[in-house]
Short mmCIF file of C-alpha atoms in Angstrom, two decimals:
data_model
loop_
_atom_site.label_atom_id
_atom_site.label_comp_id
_atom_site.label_asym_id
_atom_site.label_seq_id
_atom_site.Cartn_x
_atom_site.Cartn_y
_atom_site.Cartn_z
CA UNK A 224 127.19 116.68 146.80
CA UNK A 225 130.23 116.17 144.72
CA UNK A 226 132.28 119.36 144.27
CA UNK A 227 135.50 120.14 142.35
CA UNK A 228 137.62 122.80 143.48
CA UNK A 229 140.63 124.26 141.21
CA UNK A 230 142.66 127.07 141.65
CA UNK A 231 141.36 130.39 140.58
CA UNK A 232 143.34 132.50 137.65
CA UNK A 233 144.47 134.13 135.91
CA UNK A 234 147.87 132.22 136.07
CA UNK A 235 150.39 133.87 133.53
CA UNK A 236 153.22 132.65 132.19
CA UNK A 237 155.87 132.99 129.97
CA UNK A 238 156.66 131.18 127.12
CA UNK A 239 158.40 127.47 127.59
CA UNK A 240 157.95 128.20 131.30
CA UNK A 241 156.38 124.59 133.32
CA UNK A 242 152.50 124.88 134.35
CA UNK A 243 150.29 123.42 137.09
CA UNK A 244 146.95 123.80 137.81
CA UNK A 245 145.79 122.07 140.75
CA UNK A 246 142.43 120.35 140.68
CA UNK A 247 141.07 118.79 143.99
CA UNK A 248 137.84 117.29 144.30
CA UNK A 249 134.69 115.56 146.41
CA UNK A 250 132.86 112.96 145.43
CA UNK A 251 130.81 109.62 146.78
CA UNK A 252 131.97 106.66 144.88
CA UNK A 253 134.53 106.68 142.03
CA UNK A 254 134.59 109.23 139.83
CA UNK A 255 135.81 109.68 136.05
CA UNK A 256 137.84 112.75 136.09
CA UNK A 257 138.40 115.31 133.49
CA UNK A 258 140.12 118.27 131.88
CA UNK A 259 138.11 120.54 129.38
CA UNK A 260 139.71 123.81 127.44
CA UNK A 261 137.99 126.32 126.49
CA UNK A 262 139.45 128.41 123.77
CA UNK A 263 138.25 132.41 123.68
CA UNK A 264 134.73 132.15 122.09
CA UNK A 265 134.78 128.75 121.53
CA UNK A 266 132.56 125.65 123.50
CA UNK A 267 134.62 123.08 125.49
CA UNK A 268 137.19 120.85 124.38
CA UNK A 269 138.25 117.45 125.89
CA UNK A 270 141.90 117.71 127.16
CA UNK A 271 142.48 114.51 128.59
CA UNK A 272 140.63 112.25 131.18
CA UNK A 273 141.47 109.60 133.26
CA UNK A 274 138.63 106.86 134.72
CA UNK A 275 139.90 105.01 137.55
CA UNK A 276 142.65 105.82 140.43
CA UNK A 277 146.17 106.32 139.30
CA UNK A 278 145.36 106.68 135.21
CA UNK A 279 147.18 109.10 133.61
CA UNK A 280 145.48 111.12 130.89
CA UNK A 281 147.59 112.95 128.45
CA UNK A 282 146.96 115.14 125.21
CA UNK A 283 149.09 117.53 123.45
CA UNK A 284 151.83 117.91 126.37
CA UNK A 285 149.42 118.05 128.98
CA UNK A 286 149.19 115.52 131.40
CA UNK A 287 147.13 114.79 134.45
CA UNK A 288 147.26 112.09 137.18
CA UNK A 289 144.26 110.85 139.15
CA UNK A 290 145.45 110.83 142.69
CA UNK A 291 142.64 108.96 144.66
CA UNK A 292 144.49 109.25 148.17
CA UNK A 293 145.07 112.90 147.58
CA UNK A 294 141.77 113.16 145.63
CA UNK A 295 143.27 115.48 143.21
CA UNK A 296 143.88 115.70 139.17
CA UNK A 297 146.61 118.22 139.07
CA UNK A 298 147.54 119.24 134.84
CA UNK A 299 150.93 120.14 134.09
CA UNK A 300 152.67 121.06 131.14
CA UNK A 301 156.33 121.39 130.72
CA UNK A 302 156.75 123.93 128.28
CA UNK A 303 153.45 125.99 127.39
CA UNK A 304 153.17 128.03 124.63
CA UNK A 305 151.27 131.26 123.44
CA UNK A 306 148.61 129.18 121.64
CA UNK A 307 147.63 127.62 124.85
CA UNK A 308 146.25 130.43 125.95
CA UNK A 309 142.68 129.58 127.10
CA UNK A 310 140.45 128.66 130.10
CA UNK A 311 141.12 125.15 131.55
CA UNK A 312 138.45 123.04 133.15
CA UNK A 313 138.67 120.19 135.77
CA UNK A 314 135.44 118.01 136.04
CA UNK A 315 134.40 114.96 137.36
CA UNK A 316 131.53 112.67 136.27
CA UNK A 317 129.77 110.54 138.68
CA UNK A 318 126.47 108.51 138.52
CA UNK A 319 123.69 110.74 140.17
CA UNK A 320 119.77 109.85 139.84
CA UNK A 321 120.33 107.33 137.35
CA UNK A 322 122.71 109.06 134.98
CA UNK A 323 126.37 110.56 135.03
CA UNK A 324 126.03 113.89 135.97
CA UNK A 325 129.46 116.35 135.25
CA UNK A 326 130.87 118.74 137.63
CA UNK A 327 132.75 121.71 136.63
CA UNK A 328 135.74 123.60 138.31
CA UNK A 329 135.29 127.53 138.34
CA UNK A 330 138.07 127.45 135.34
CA UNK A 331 141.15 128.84 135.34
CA UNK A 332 142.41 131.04 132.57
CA UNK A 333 145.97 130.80 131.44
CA UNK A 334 147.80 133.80 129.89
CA UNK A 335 151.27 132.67 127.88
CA UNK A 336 153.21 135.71 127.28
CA UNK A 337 155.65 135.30 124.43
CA UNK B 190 135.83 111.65 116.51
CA UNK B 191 132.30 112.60 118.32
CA UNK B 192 131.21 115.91 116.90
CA UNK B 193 128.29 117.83 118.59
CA UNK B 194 127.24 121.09 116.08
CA UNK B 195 124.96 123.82 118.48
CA UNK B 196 123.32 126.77 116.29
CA UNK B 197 123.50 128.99 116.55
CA UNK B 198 126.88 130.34 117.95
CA UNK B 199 125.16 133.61 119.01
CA UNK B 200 121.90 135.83 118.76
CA UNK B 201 120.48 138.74 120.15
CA UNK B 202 116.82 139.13 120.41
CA UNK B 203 114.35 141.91 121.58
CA UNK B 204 113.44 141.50 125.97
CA UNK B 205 109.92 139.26 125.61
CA UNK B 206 110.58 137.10 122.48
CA UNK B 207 111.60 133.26 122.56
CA UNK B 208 115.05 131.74 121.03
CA UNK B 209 115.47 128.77 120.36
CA UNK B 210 119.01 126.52 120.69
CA UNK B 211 119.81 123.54 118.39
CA UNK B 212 122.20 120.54 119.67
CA UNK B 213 122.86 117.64 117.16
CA UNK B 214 125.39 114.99 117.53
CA UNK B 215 126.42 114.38 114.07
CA UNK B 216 127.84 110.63 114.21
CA UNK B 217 126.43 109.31 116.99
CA UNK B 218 123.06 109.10 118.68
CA UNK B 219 122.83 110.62 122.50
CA UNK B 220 120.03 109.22 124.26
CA UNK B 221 121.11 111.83 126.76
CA UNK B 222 122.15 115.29 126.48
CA UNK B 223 122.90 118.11 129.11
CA UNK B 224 122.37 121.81 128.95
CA UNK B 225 124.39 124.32 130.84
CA UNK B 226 124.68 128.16 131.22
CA UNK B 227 127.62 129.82 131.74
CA UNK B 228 127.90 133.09 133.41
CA UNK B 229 131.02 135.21 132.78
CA UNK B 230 134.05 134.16 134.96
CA UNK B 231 131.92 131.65 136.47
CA UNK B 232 131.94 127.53 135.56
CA UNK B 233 129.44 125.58 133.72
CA UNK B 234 126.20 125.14 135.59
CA UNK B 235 124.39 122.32 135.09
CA UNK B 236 120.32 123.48 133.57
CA UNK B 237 119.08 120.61 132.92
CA UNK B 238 119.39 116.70 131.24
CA UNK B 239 117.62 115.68 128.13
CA UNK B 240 116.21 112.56 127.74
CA UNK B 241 115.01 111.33 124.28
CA UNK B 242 111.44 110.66 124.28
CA UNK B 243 111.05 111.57 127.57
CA UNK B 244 110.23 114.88 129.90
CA UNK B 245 113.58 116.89 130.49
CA UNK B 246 115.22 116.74 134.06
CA UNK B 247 115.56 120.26 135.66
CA UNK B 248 118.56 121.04 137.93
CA UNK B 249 117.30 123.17 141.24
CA UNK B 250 116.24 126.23 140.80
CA UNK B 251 115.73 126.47 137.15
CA UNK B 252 112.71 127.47 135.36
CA UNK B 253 110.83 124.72 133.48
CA UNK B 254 108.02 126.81 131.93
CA UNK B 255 111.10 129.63 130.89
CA UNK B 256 113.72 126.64 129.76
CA UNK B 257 111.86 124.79 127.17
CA UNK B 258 113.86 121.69 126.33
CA UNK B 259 112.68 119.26 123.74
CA UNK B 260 114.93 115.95 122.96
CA UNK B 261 112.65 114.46 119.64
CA UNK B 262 115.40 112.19 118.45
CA UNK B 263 118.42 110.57 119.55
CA UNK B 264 120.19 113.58 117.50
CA UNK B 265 118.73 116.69 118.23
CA UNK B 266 117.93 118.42 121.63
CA UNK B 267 116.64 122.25 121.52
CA UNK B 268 116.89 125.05 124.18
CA UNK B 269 114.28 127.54 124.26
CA UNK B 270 114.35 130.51 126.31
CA UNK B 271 110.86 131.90 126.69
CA UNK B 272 110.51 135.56 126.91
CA UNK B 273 114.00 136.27 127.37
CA UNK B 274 114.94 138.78 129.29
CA UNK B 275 118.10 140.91 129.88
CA UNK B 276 119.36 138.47 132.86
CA UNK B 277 118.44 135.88 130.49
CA UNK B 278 122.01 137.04 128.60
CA UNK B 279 124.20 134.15 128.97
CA UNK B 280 126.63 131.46 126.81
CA UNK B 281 124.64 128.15 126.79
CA UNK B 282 126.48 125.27 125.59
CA UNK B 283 125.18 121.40 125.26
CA UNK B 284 127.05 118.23 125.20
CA UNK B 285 125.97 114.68 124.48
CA UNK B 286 127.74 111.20 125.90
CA UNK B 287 129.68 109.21 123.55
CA UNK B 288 130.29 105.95 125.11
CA UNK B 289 133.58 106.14 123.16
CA UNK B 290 134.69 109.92 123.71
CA UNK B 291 132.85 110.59 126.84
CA UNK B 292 131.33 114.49 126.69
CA UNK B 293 131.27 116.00 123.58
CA UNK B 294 130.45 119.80 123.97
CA UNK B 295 129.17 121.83 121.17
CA UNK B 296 130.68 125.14 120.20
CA UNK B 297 127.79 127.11 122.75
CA UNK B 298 125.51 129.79 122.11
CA UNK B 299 125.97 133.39 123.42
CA UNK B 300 122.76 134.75 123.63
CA UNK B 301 122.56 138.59 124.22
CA UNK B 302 119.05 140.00 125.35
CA UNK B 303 118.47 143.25 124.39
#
């Protein structure tokens, strides 16, 4: 089945410093691909998302390439700050029994120190 | 943009009683919503998908008979657990497809079993 694999946190940082999360994924056909945030106590937020190979989603700094050859969906930011602080997301949508069905990372929560 | 409002944002009920979880998209109707549980420090997992006017479609491994879902209208889907239990204790958060927006998630629901 399709699987998305991401690399497991906490990742801390300090302020301004660059951040990458990788995001790597299986799938059978061709996938939209996703970042969520999830804020402490809050429900999920779309990031950014990208629907075919080689899109680039973006949103609020963050950016996110899908890489079909290397089947990944890597975010980076190049200066992070305190406020994002939160729990980041990859996920991938595919068509499964008739519908799109979303698959979710484990998450990966990002500490900015100031 | 989409909005999705879930309500409530978090309860705690008495082991053997029944809750019940409210998901409404508020500007757009979602023939299909999803429900997912979320354990701590774990991802989303996929419950179940709720069709409008039709019988809910339950991921492996998860109780029908406990997970009552209900999709009346192309606005509203409800969760209810059935007496809950302590392992029961969980954040449960829907989303709906917005052809426009893709998933819209609502704010979840931590439900504490006590």
């Amino acid at each position: 089945g399709d699987s998305v694999t991401q690399m497991e946190g906490p990742v801390t940082l300090s302020e301004e410093a660059f951040l990458t999360i990788n995001c790597t994924y299986t799938a059978t056909g061709y996938p939209s691909l996703f970042w969520y945030v999830q804020y402490p106590g809050e429900g999920l937020q779309l990031l950014l998302k990208a629907t075919k190979a080689d899109d680039k989603g973006s949103n609020k700094g963050f950016e996110a390439t899908y890489r079909k050859e290397t089947t990944s969906f890597h975010l980076e930011k190049g200066s992070v700050q305190v406020s994002d602080s939160a729990v980041y997301f990859c996920a991938l949508s595919a068509a499964s029994g008739g519908y799109q069905k979303v698959t979710f990372g484990i998450g990966t929560k990002l500490q900015v120190i100031p | 943009g989409a909005v999705v409002s879930q309500h409530p944002s978090w309860v705690i009920c008495k082991s053997g009683t029944s809750v019940k979880i409210e998901c409404r998209s508020l500007d757009f109707q979602a023939t299909t919503m999803f429900w997912y549980r979320q354990f701590p420090k774990q991802s989303l997992m996929l419950m179940a998908t709720s069709n409008e006017g039709s019988k809910a479609t339950y991921e492996q491994g998860v109780e029908k008979d406990k997970f009552l879902i209900n999709h009346a209208s192309l606005t509203l889907s409800t969760l209810t657990v059935t007496s809950a239990h302590p392992e029961d204790s969980s954040f449960y958060i829907c989303s709906a497809r917005e052809n426009s927006y893709g998933y819209t998630f609502g704010s979840g629901t931590r439900l504490t079993v006590v």
